[in-house]
């Protein structure tokens, strides 16, 4: 067993292990949790109550979680000493026990500290940021048909303009980079520019698309959409799209069909071969190929700006959306807003095996300790975690419990202020209501 400095794994739990391509989950897995800063002290206990109750209800005591407290953020400083926002113990515990869950963390201001969330993703190589977005009946939404949205976004987590490779305007480094590019590469960057680099690799792109397609297969989803801005950034975003198709056909040929292939089948049905004007044909057929993909997953791509329109006008044509880091950041929040906002949006950062499930909002310090905020984001991240363990029955109980609680208009302050005739409950009161509504 791994040695930790200041934490001790629970003796009555067992570690999750990896066998071949899969996780082997014991009946009482050790799962590390980071409570989180600010409202973490409110939402974590509420989420734990709900998750434990669901597991108990689903498996009648045969399965349970051995929670293991680990530290990050303000709590870590108290426990491990000044400056210790992310102790080595914490990273080691997540790596060792493979599946973990966390509340929000404050990004330390000043002192040269990096965002703890970004550090966790990079150190543990959690290359996929996964965000399911669906609507719960009764949640106020700014669109007419929020029920049409049920997508899961796979956002690349380690590359793109987020890689942190940039130089401030006026520094010697910026001047050197500009000089190199202008003189050696024959470009013409203004000399008073700041400069950032956008690396997109085959490795980063393919490992993400592979994960998205595997998810689509496991969950019976019908399509995977590669979202990119390849019409402008050909060698980065365009390449991401090309590598995505390449991987789909190399590794999943018998399980997928590309949208172009589906168009060919549609045209063949209509006797419109050879193709002369594909655009005109698409318009004629209402923009959708009518060929039958059967149980094959349709791999398609969309330009990023068009995708923002599509999720508003034809959200039900998208299921798994796979995209680069910056696009993913934007589309995740835009999609979440469409179904009622970030307070309910769950997320996870996932690598080859390690999965770190988390609330997507921040620490909302003004509400900390008031037992007031909505624990929905962390609870739904817990649902993702239960599904990741293969404990789907428990995950379903929680989702149903939340659905019924919202339908009964029992909600926390954030939804209460938007819903007529609703009953306002506390953070812990909401958790209790979800548990009651699981049956
Ligand atoms: P925030 O903590 O997400 O809070 C912004 C607002 O969102 C809150 O004032 C509240 O709105 C609403 N909100 C957030 N969580 C809610 C919940 N559970 N229930 C109901 N409403 C909720 O964003 P911030 O104030 O910009 O960031 C505060 C700190 O969090 C910063 O240190 C930031 O770095 C950190 N952060 C961490 C993460 C993470 O750990 N993943 C993510 C984002 C930010 P109302 O005021 O309208 O009620």
CSV table of C-alpha atoms and ligand atoms in Angstrom, one decimal:
chain,number,residue,atom,x,y,z
A,1,UNK,CA,0.0,0.0,0.0
A,2,UNK,CA,1.1,3.5,-0.8
A,3,UNK,CA,2.5,5.6,2.2
A,4,UNK,CA,0.9,9.0,2.8
A,5,UNK,CA,2.3,11.7,5.0
A,6,UNK,CA,-0.8,12.9,6.9
A,7,UNK,CA,-3.8,10.9,5.7
A,8,UNK,CA,-4.8,7.4,6.3
A,9,UNK,CA,-7.0,5.4,3.9
A,10,UNK,CA,-10.1,3.8,5.6
A,11,UNK,CA,-9.3,0.3,6.7
A,12,UNK,CA,-12.7,-1.1,5.9
A,13,UNK,CA,-12.5,-0.1,2.2
A,14,UNK,CA,-10.7,-1.5,-0.8
A,15,UNK,CA,-9.0,0.3,-3.7
A,16,UNK,CA,-10.5,0.4,-7.2
A,17,UNK,CA,-8.0,-1.3,-9.6
A,18,UNK,CA,-7.5,-1.4,-13.4
A,19,UNK,CA,-7.9,-4.7,-15.2
A,20,UNK,CA,-7.1,-4.6,-18.9
A,21,UNK,CA,-9.2,-1.7,-20.3
A,22,UNK,CA,-11.6,-1.5,-17.4
A,23,UNK,CA,-12.0,-0.4,-13.8
A,24,UNK,CA,-12.5,-3.1,-11.3
A,25,UNK,CA,-14.7,-1.7,-8.5
A,26,UNK,CA,-15.0,-3.5,-5.2
A,27,UNK,CA,-18.2,-3.4,-3.2
A,28,UNK,CA,-16.8,-0.9,-0.8
A,29,UNK,CA,-14.4,1.3,-2.8
A,30,UNK,CA,-12.2,3.9,-1.2
A,31,UNK,CA,-13.1,7.2,-2.7
A,32,UNK,CA,-11.1,10.3,-1.8
A,33,UNK,CA,-13.1,13.6,-1.5
A,34,UNK,CA,-12.0,17.2,-1.3
A,35,UNK,CA,-14.6,19.2,0.6
A,36,UNK,CA,-13.7,22.4,-1.1
A,37,UNK,CA,-13.5,26.1,0.0
A,38,UNK,CA,-16.3,28.6,0.6
A,39,UNK,CA,-19.7,26.9,0.0
A,40,UNK,CA,-17.8,23.5,-0.2
A,41,UNK,CA,-18.6,23.2,3.5
A,42,UNK,CA,-22.3,23.4,2.7
A,43,UNK,CA,-22.6,21.4,-0.6
A,44,UNK,CA,-20.2,18.6,0.2
A,45,UNK,CA,-22.1,17.3,3.3
A,46,UNK,CA,-25.4,17.6,1.4
A,47,UNK,CA,-24.1,15.7,-1.7
A,48,UNK,CA,-22.7,13.0,0.6
A,49,UNK,CA,-26.0,12.4,2.3
A,50,UNK,CA,-27.7,12.0,-1.2
A,51,UNK,CA,-25.0,9.7,-2.7
A,52,UNK,CA,-24.8,7.4,0.4
A,53,UNK,CA,-28.6,7.2,0.6
A,54,UNK,CA,-28.8,6.3,-3.1
A,55,UNK,CA,-26.2,3.5,-2.8
A,56,UNK,CA,-27.9,2.1,0.3
A,57,UNK,CA,-31.3,2.2,-1.5
A,58,UNK,CA,-30.0,0.7,-4.7
A,59,UNK,CA,-28.0,-2.2,-3.2
A,60,UNK,CA,-29.5,-2.7,0.3
A,61,UNK,CA,-26.1,-2.5,2.1
A,62,UNK,CA,-24.3,-4.9,-0.3
A,63,UNK,CA,-22.4,-1.9,-1.7
A,64,UNK,CA,-21.2,1.3,0.0
A,65,UNK,CA,-18.5,3.9,-0.3
A,66,UNK,CA,-15.5,4.2,2.1
A,67,UNK,CA,-15.0,8.0,1.8
A,68,UNK,CA,-11.5,9.2,2.4
A,69,UNK,CA,-10.9,12.9,3.3
A,70,UNK,CA,-8.1,14.5,1.4
A,71,UNK,CA,-7.1,18.2,1.4
A,72,UNK,CA,-6.8,21.0,-1.1
A,73,UNK,CA,-7.2,24.8,-0.8
A,74,UNK,CA,-7.8,26.5,2.5
A,75,UNK,CA,-8.3,23.3,4.4
A,76,UNK,CA,-4.9,22.0,3.1
A,77,UNK,CA,-3.1,25.1,4.4
A,78,UNK,CA,-4.6,24.5,7.8
A,79,UNK,CA,-3.7,20.9,7.8
A,80,UNK,CA,-0.3,20.9,6.0
A,81,UNK,CA,1.0,24.5,6.6
A,82,UNK,CA,1.5,27.8,4.8
A,83,UNK,CA,1.5,27.6,1.0
A,84,UNK,CA,0.5,24.0,0.9
A,85,UNK,CA,-2.6,24.5,-1.2
A,86,UNK,CA,-2.2,21.2,-3.0
A,87,UNK,CA,-0.2,18.7,-0.9
A,88,UNK,CA,1.6,15.7,-2.5
A,89,UNK,CA,-0.6,13.4,-0.4
A,90,UNK,CA,-3.7,14.7,-2.3
A,91,UNK,CA,-2.3,14.0,-5.8
A,92,UNK,CA,-1.0,10.6,-4.6
A,93,UNK,CA,-4.4,9.7,-3.2
A,94,UNK,CA,-6.3,10.5,-6.4
A,95,UNK,CA,-3.8,8.6,-8.5
A,96,UNK,CA,-3.9,5.6,-6.2
A,97,UNK,CA,-7.6,5.3,-5.7
A,98,UNK,CA,-8.5,6.4,-9.3
A,99,UNK,CA,-11.9,7.9,-8.7
A,100,UNK,CA,-12.3,11.1,-6.6
A,101,UNK,CA,-14.8,13.9,-6.1
A,102,UNK,CA,-14.3,17.6,-5.1
A,103,UNK,CA,-16.0,20.7,-4.2
A,104,UNK,CA,-15.0,24.1,-5.6
A,105,UNK,CA,-11.5,25.6,-4.7
A,106,UNK,CA,-10.5,29.2,-4.4
A,107,UNK,CA,-7.7,30.2,-6.8
A,108,UNK,CA,-5.1,31.6,-4.4
A,109,UNK,CA,-4.5,35.3,-5.3
A,110,UNK,CA,-0.9,36.5,-5.6
A,111,UNK,CA,2.3,34.7,-4.5
A,112,UNK,CA,2.6,33.1,-8.0
A,113,UNK,CA,0.2,30.2,-7.2
A,114,UNK,CA,-1.5,28.6,-10.2
A,115,UNK,CA,-5.1,27.7,-10.3
A,116,UNK,CA,-5.5,24.5,-8.2
A,117,UNK,CA,-8.0,23.1,-10.7
A,118,UNK,CA,-5.7,23.6,-13.6
A,119,UNK,CA,-2.8,22.1,-11.7
A,120,UNK,CA,-4.9,19.0,-10.8
A,121,UNK,CA,-5.8,18.5,-14.5
A,122,UNK,CA,-2.3,18.9,-15.7
A,123,UNK,CA,-0.4,16.9,-13.1
A,124,UNK,CA,-2.9,14.0,-13.3
A,125,UNK,CA,-3.2,14.3,-17.1
A,126,UNK,CA,-7.0,14.5,-16.9
A,127,UNK,CA,-7.3,15.4,-20.6
A,128,UNK,CA,-11.0,15.3,-21.0
A,129,UNK,CA,-13.3,17.8,-19.3
A,130,UNK,CA,-16.7,16.1,-19.4
A,131,UNK,CA,-19.9,18.1,-19.0
A,132,UNK,CA,-23.4,16.6,-19.4
A,133,UNK,CA,-26.1,19.1,-20.0
A,134,UNK,CA,-29.8,18.2,-19.7
A,135,UNK,CA,-32.9,19.9,-18.5
A,136,UNK,CA,-34.9,19.0,-15.4
A,137,UNK,CA,-38.6,19.5,-15.8
A,138,UNK,CA,-39.7,22.7,-14.0
A,139,UNK,CA,-36.3,24.5,-14.0
A,140,UNK,CA,-36.8,28.0,-15.4
A,141,UNK,CA,-35.0,28.4,-18.8
A,142,UNK,CA,-34.6,31.2,-21.3
A,143,UNK,CA,-35.5,29.0,-24.3
A,144,UNK,CA,-38.9,27.7,-25.5
A,145,UNK,CA,-37.8,24.0,-25.7
A,146,UNK,CA,-35.2,23.3,-23.0
A,147,UNK,CA,-36.2,19.6,-23.1
A,148,UNK,CA,-34.6,19.3,-26.5
A,149,UNK,CA,-31.1,19.6,-24.9
A,150,UNK,CA,-29.5,16.4,-23.7
A,151,UNK,CA,-25.9,16.6,-24.7
A,152,UNK,CA,-22.5,15.6,-23.2
A,153,UNK,CA,-19.6,17.8,-24.0
A,154,UNK,CA,-16.0,16.4,-24.1
A,155,UNK,CA,-13.7,19.4,-23.9
A,156,UNK,CA,-9.9,18.9,-24.5
A,157,UNK,CA,-8.3,20.0,-21.2
A,158,UNK,CA,-4.5,20.3,-21.7
A,159,UNK,CA,-3.8,22.1,-25.0
A,160,UNK,CA,-4.9,25.1,-27.1
A,161,UNK,CA,-4.4,28.7,-26.0
A,162,UNK,CA,-5.0,27.4,-22.5
A,163,UNK,CA,-1.5,25.7,-22.4
A,164,UNK,CA,-0.2,28.9,-20.8
A,165,UNK,CA,2.5,29.5,-23.5
A,166,UNK,CA,2.3,33.3,-23.9
A,167,UNK,CA,4.5,36.3,-23.6
A,168,UNK,CA,3.5,39.8,-22.4
A,169,UNK,CA,3.7,42.7,-24.8
A,170,UNK,CA,6.9,44.7,-24.4
A,171,UNK,CA,9.0,41.8,-22.8
A,172,UNK,CA,12.3,40.7,-24.3
A,173,UNK,CA,10.7,37.2,-24.8
A,174,UNK,CA,7.8,38.6,-26.8
A,175,UNK,CA,10.2,40.7,-28.9
A,176,UNK,CA,12.3,37.6,-29.6
A,177,UNK,CA,9.4,35.5,-30.6
A,178,UNK,CA,8.0,38.2,-32.9
A,179,UNK,CA,11.4,38.7,-34.5
A,180,UNK,CA,11.9,35.0,-35.1
A,181,UNK,CA,8.4,34.6,-36.7
A,182,UNK,CA,8.7,37.8,-38.8
A,183,UNK,CA,12.3,37.2,-40.0
A,184,UNK,CA,12.5,33.4,-40.2
A,185,UNK,CA,8.9,32.6,-41.1
A,186,UNK,CA,8.2,35.6,-43.3
A,187,UNK,CA,5.2,36.8,-41.3
A,188,UNK,CA,4.3,40.3,-40.2
A,189,UNK,CA,3.3,40.4,-36.6
A,190,UNK,CA,3.0,44.0,-35.2
A,191,UNK,CA,6.0,44.6,-33.0
A,192,UNK,CA,3.9,46.0,-30.2
A,193,UNK,CA,2.0,42.7,-29.8
A,194,UNK,CA,1.6,40.2,-27.0
A,195,UNK,CA,1.9,36.7,-28.3
A,196,UNK,CA,0.3,33.4,-27.4
A,197,UNK,CA,0.8,29.9,-28.9
A,198,UNK,CA,-2.0,27.5,-29.7
A,199,UNK,CA,-0.6,23.9,-29.8
A,200,UNK,CA,-2.9,21.2,-30.9
A,201,UNK,CA,-1.4,17.7,-31.1
A,202,UNK,CA,-2.4,14.4,-32.7
A,203,UNK,CA,-2.0,12.8,-29.3
A,204,UNK,CA,-4.2,15.3,-27.5
A,205,UNK,CA,-6.9,15.3,-30.2
A,206,UNK,CA,-7.1,11.5,-30.7
A,207,UNK,CA,-7.2,10.6,-27.0
A,208,UNK,CA,-10.1,13.0,-26.5
A,209,UNK,CA,-12.1,11.8,-29.6
A,210,UNK,CA,-11.4,8.1,-28.6
A,211,UNK,CA,-12.9,8.8,-25.1
A,212,UNK,CA,-15.9,10.6,-26.6
A,213,UNK,CA,-16.7,7.7,-29.1
A,214,UNK,CA,-16.2,5.1,-26.3
A,215,UNK,CA,-18.7,7.0,-24.2
A,216,UNK,CA,-21.2,7.2,-27.1
A,217,UNK,CA,-20.9,3.4,-27.6
A,218,UNK,CA,-21.3,2.7,-23.8
A,219,UNK,CA,-24.3,5.0,-23.4
A,220,UNK,CA,-26.0,4.2,-26.7
A,221,UNK,CA,-25.7,7.7,-28.0
A,222,UNK,CA,-26.4,8.3,-31.7
A,223,UNK,CA,-23.9,10.9,-32.8
A,224,UNK,CA,-20.5,12.4,-32.0
A,225,UNK,CA,-20.0,16.0,-33.3
A,226,UNK,CA,-16.5,17.4,-33.7
A,227,UNK,CA,-16.8,21.2,-33.1
A,228,UNK,CA,-14.0,23.3,-34.5
A,229,UNK,CA,-13.1,26.5,-36.2
A,230,UNK,CA,-11.1,24.7,-38.9
A,231,UNK,CA,-12.3,27.0,-41.7
A,232,UNK,CA,-10.0,29.7,-40.2
A,233,UNK,CA,-7.4,27.8,-38.1
A,234,UNK,CA,-6.6,25.0,-40.5
A,235,UNK,CA,-3.6,23.5,-38.9
A,236,UNK,CA,-4.9,23.5,-35.4
A,237,UNK,CA,-8.7,23.3,-35.3
A,238,UNK,CA,-9.0,21.9,-38.8
A,239,UNK,CA,-6.4,19.3,-38.0
A,240,UNK,CA,-8.4,18.4,-34.8
A,241,UNK,CA,-11.4,17.6,-37.0
A,242,UNK,CA,-9.3,15.6,-39.5
A,243,UNK,CA,-7.6,13.6,-36.8
A,244,UNK,CA,-11.0,13.0,-35.2
A,245,UNK,CA,-12.4,11.5,-38.3
A,246,UNK,CA,-9.2,9.5,-38.9
A,247,UNK,CA,-9.4,8.0,-35.4
A,248,UNK,CA,-13.1,7.2,-35.7
A,249,UNK,CA,-12.5,5.2,-38.9
A,250,UNK,CA,-9.2,3.6,-37.8
A,251,UNK,CA,-10.4,2.4,-34.4
A,252,UNK,CA,-14.2,2.2,-34.6
A,253,UNK,CA,-14.9,1.4,-38.3
A,254,UNK,CA,-17.6,-1.2,-37.6
A,255,UNK,CA,-19.4,1.1,-35.0
A,256,UNK,CA,-19.5,4.4,-36.8
A,257,UNK,CA,-20.6,6.1,-40.0
A,258,UNK,CA,-19.6,9.6,-41.0
A,259,UNK,CA,-22.2,12.1,-42.0
A,260,UNK,CA,-20.6,12.3,-45.4
A,261,UNK,CA,-21.1,8.6,-45.9
A,262,UNK,CA,-24.7,8.9,-44.7
A,263,UNK,CA,-25.2,11.6,-47.3
A,264,UNK,CA,-23.9,9.3,-50.0
A,265,UNK,CA,-26.4,6.6,-48.9
A,266,UNK,CA,-29.2,9.2,-49.0
A,267,UNK,CA,-28.1,10.4,-52.5
A,268,UNK,CA,-27.9,6.8,-53.7
A,269,UNK,CA,-31.5,6.2,-52.5
A,270,UNK,CA,-32.6,9.3,-54.4
A,271,UNK,CA,-30.5,8.3,-57.5
A,272,UNK,CA,-28.6,11.6,-57.2
A,273,UNK,CA,-25.1,10.3,-58.0
A,274,UNK,CA,-22.6,11.4,-58.7
A,275,UNK,CA,-22.6,14.4,-56.3
A,276,UNK,CA,-22.5,17.7,-58.1
A,277,UNK,CA,-23.9,20.1,-55.5
A,278,UNK,CA,-23.9,18.7,-52.1
A,279,UNK,CA,-25.0,21.9,-50.4
A,280,UNK,CA,-28.1,22.3,-52.7
A,281,UNK,CA,-29.0,18.6,-52.0
A,282,UNK,CA,-28.8,19.1,-48.3
A,283,UNK,CA,-31.1,22.0,-48.5
A,284,UNK,CA,-33.5,20.0,-50.6
A,285,UNK,CA,-33.7,17.4,-47.9
A,286,UNK,CA,-34.2,19.8,-45.0
A,287,UNK,CA,-30.4,19.8,-44.2
A,288,UNK,CA,-30.5,16.2,-42.9
A,289,UNK,CA,-29.4,13.0,-44.5
A,290,UNK,CA,-32.2,10.5,-44.6
A,291,UNK,CA,-30.0,7.4,-44.9
A,292,UNK,CA,-30.4,5.0,-41.9
A,293,UNK,CA,-27.3,4.8,-39.7
A,294,UNK,CA,-28.8,1.7,-38.0
A,295,UNK,CA,-27.0,1.3,-34.7
A,296,UNK,CA,-23.9,3.0,-36.0
A,297,UNK,CA,-22.9,6.2,-34.4
A,298,UNK,CA,-22.9,9.2,-36.8
A,299,UNK,CA,-19.6,11.1,-36.7
A,300,UNK,CA,-20.1,14.7,-37.9
A,301,UNK,CA,-18.5,18.0,-37.6
A,302,UNK,CA,-19.7,21.6,-37.2
A,303,UNK,CA,-18.0,24.9,-37.3
A,304,UNK,CA,-17.9,26.4,-33.8
A,305,UNK,CA,-20.0,29.5,-34.5
A,306,UNK,CA,-22.7,27.5,-36.3
A,307,UNK,CA,-22.7,25.1,-33.3
A,308,UNK,CA,-23.8,28.0,-31.0
A,309,UNK,CA,-26.8,28.5,-33.3
A,310,UNK,CA,-27.5,24.8,-33.6
A,311,UNK,CA,-27.8,24.2,-29.9
A,312,UNK,CA,-30.5,27.0,-29.8
A,313,UNK,CA,-32.4,26.0,-32.9
A,314,UNK,CA,-31.9,22.2,-33.2
A,315,UNK,CA,-30.5,21.0,-29.9
A,316,UNK,CA,-32.0,17.6,-30.3
A,317,UNK,CA,-29.7,16.8,-33.3
A,318,UNK,CA,-26.7,16.7,-31.0
A,319,UNK,CA,-25.7,14.1,-28.4
A,320,UNK,CA,-21.9,14.0,-27.8
A,321,UNK,CA,-20.0,17.1,-28.6
A,322,UNK,CA,-16.2,16.8,-28.8
A,323,UNK,CA,-14.2,19.9,-29.0
A,324,UNK,CA,-11.0,21.9,-28.3
A,325,UNK,CA,-10.3,23.6,-25.0
A,326,UNK,CA,-11.4,27.2,-25.7
A,327,UNK,CA,-14.5,26.2,-27.8
A,328,UNK,CA,-15.4,23.8,-25.0
A,329,UNK,CA,-15.1,26.4,-22.3
A,330,UNK,CA,-17.6,28.6,-24.2
A,331,UNK,CA,-20.1,26.0,-25.3
A,332,UNK,CA,-20.2,24.3,-21.9
A,333,UNK,CA,-21.5,27.5,-20.2
A,334,UNK,CA,-23.7,28.5,-23.1
A,335,UNK,CA,-25.4,25.1,-23.1
A,336,UNK,CA,-25.8,25.1,-19.3
A,337,UNK,CA,-27.4,28.5,-19.4
A,338,UNK,CA,-30.0,27.1,-21.8
A,339,UNK,CA,-31.2,24.6,-19.3
A,340,UNK,CA,-31.2,26.7,-16.2
A,341,UNK,CA,-27.7,27.8,-15.4
A,342,UNK,CA,-24.4,26.7,-13.8
A,343,UNK,CA,-25.9,26.0,-10.4
A,344,UNK,CA,-27.1,22.6,-11.7
A,345,UNK,CA,-24.2,21.8,-14.1
A,346,UNK,CA,-22.1,18.8,-13.2
A,347,UNK,CA,-18.6,18.0,-14.5
A,348,UNK,CA,-15.7,15.7,-14.4
A,349,UNK,CA,-12.0,15.7,-15.5
A,350,UNK,CA,-11.0,12.4,-16.8
A,351,UNK,CA,-7.8,10.8,-18.0
A,352,UNK,CA,-7.1,7.3,-19.2
A,353,UNK,CA,-8.6,5.9,-16.0
A,354,UNK,CA,-8.5,8.5,-13.3
A,355,UNK,CA,-11.7,10.5,-12.9
A,356,UNK,CA,-12.1,13.6,-10.7
A,357,UNK,CA,-15.7,14.6,-10.4
A,358,UNK,CA,-16.5,18.2,-9.5
A,359,UNK,CA,-19.0,21.0,-9.1
A,360,UNK,CA,-18.6,23.4,-12.0
A,361,UNK,CA,-19.3,26.6,-10.2
A,362,UNK,CA,-16.9,28.4,-7.8
A,363,UNK,CA,-16.7,28.9,-4.1
A,364,UNK,CA,-19.4,31.6,-3.9
A,365,UNK,CA,-17.7,32.9,-0.6
A,366,UNK,CA,-20.5,35.3,0.3
A,367,UNK,CA,-22.8,32.3,0.9
A,368,UNK,CA,-20.3,30.1,2.7
A,369,UNK,CA,-21.5,28.4,5.9
A,370,UNK,CA,-25.1,29.6,5.5
A,371,UNK,CA,-26.6,26.3,4.4
A,372,UNK,CA,-28.3,28.1,1.6
A,373,UNK,CA,-26.9,27.3,-1.9
A,374,UNK,CA,-27.9,24.7,-4.4
A,375,UNK,CA,-25.9,21.5,-4.0
A,376,UNK,CA,-27.2,20.3,-7.4
A,377,UNK,CA,-24.0,20.6,-9.3
A,378,UNK,CA,-22.0,18.5,-6.9
A,379,UNK,CA,-24.8,16.0,-6.5
A,380,UNK,CA,-25.1,15.5,-10.2
A,381,UNK,CA,-21.3,15.2,-10.5
A,382,UNK,CA,-21.8,12.4,-8.0
A,383,UNK,CA,-24.3,10.8,-10.4
A,384,UNK,CA,-21.6,10.9,-13.1
A,385,UNK,CA,-19.2,9.3,-10.6
A,386,UNK,CA,-21.7,6.5,-9.7
A,387,UNK,CA,-22.2,5.8,-13.4
A,388,UNK,CA,-18.4,5.8,-13.9
A,389,UNK,CA,-18.2,3.1,-11.2
A,390,UNK,CA,-20.9,1.2,-13.1
A,391,UNK,CA,-23.4,1.8,-10.2
A,392,UNK,CA,-26.0,3.0,-12.5
A,393,UNK,CA,-29.0,2.0,-10.4
A,394,UNK,CA,-27.8,4.4,-7.7
A,395,UNK,CA,-27.1,7.1,-10.2
A,396,UNK,CA,-30.6,6.8,-11.6
A,397,UNK,CA,-32.2,7.0,-8.1
A,398,UNK,CA,-30.4,10.3,-7.5
A,399,UNK,CA,-31.4,11.8,-10.9
A,400,UNK,CA,-35.0,10.7,-10.4
A,401,UNK,CA,-34.9,12.2,-6.8
A,402,UNK,CA,-33.7,15.5,-8.1
A,403,UNK,CA,-36.3,15.5,-11.0
A,404,UNK,CA,-39.2,14.8,-8.6
A,405,UNK,CA,-38.0,17.4,-6.1
A,406,UNK,CA,-37.8,20.1,-8.7
A,407,UNK,CA,-41.1,19.1,-10.2
A,408,UNK,CA,-42.6,19.5,-6.7
A,409,UNK,CA,-41.2,23.0,-6.7
A,410,UNK,CA,-39.0,22.3,-3.6
A,411,UNK,CA,-35.9,24.3,-4.4
A,412,UNK,CA,-33.0,26.3,-3.0
A,413,UNK,CA,-33.0,30.2,-3.1
A,414,UNK,CA,-31.4,30.4,-6.6
A,415,UNK,CA,-34.3,28.6,-8.3
A,416,UNK,CA,-36.9,29.9,-5.9
A,417,UNK,CA,-36.4,33.4,-7.0
A,418,UNK,CA,-37.2,32.4,-10.6
A,419,UNK,CA,-40.1,30.0,-10.0
A,420,UNK,CA,-43.6,31.0,-9.1
A,421,UNK,CA,-45.3,29.2,-6.2
A,422,UNK,CA,-42.1,27.3,-5.2
A,423,UNK,CA,-41.1,26.3,-1.6
A,424,UNK,CA,-37.7,27.5,-0.6
A,425,UNK,CA,-35.5,25.1,1.4
A,426,UNK,CA,-31.9,25.1,2.7
A,427,UNK,CA,-29.0,23.3,1.1
A,428,UNK,CA,-29.3,20.4,3.6
A,429,UNK,CA,-33.1,20.6,3.4
A,430,UNK,CA,-32.9,20.1,-0.4
A,431,UNK,CA,-30.6,17.1,0.1
A,432,UNK,CA,-33.2,15.6,2.5
A,433,UNK,CA,-36.0,16.2,0.0
A,434,UNK,CA,-34.0,14.5,-2.8
A,435,UNK,CA,-33.5,11.5,-0.6
A,436,UNK,CA,-37.2,11.3,0.2
A,437,UNK,CA,-38.1,11.6,-3.4
A,438,UNK,CA,-35.9,8.7,-4.5
A,439,UNK,CA,-38.6,6.1,-4.1
B,1,LIG,P1,-19.0,31.4,-8.2
B,1,LIG,O1,-18.3,31.0,-6.9
B,1,LIG,O2,-19.4,30.4,-9.1
B,1,LIG,O3,-20.2,32.3,-7.8
B,1,LIG,C1,-20.9,33.2,-8.6
B,1,LIG,C2,-22.3,33.3,-8.4
B,1,LIG,O4,-22.9,32.1,-8.9
B,1,LIG,C3,-22.8,33.2,-6.9
B,1,LIG,O5,-22.7,34.5,-6.3
B,1,LIG,C4,-24.2,32.7,-7.0
B,1,LIG,O6,-25.1,33.7,-7.7
B,1,LIG,C5,-24.0,31.7,-8.1
B,1,LIG,N1,-23.7,30.3,-7.5
B,1,LIG,C6,-22.5,29.7,-7.5
B,1,LIG,N2,-22.7,28.5,-7.0
B,1,LIG,C7,-23.9,28.4,-6.6
B,1,LIG,C8,-24.7,27.3,-6.0
B,1,LIG,N3,-24.1,26.2,-5.6
B,1,LIG,N4,-26.0,27.6,-5.7
B,1,LIG,C9,-26.6,28.7,-6.1
B,1,LIG,N5,-25.9,29.7,-6.7
B,1,LIG,C10,-24.6,29.5,-7.0
B,1,LIG,O7,-18.0,32.4,-9.0
B,1,LIG,P2,-17.0,33.5,-8.5
B,1,LIG,O8,-17.6,34.3,-7.4
B,1,LIG,O9,-16.5,34.2,-9.8
B,1,LIG,O10,-15.7,32.7,-7.9
B,1,LIG,C11,-15.4,32.6,-6.6
B,1,LIG,C12,-14.2,31.7,-6.4
B,1,LIG,O11,-14.4,30.4,-6.9
B,1,LIG,C13,-12.9,32.2,-7.1
B,1,LIG,O12,-11.8,32.1,-6.2
B,1,LIG,C14,-12.7,31.3,-8.3
B,1,LIG,O13,-11.4,31.2,-8.6
B,1,LIG,C15,-13.3,30.0,-7.8
B,1,LIG,N6,-13.7,29.1,-8.8
B,1,LIG,C16,-13.5,27.8,-8.6
B,1,LIG,C17,-14.0,26.9,-9.5
B,1,LIG,C18,-13.7,25.4,-9.2
B,1,LIG,O14,-13.2,25.0,-8.2
B,1,LIG,N7,-14.1,24.5,-10.1
B,1,LIG,C19,-14.7,27.3,-10.6
B,1,LIG,C20,-15.0,28.6,-10.8
B,1,LIG,C21,-14.5,29.6,-9.8
B,1,LIG,P3,-26.0,34.8,-6.9
B,1,LIG,O15,-25.0,35.7,-6.3
B,1,LIG,O16,-26.8,35.4,-8.0
B,1,LIG,O17,-26.9,34.1,-5.9
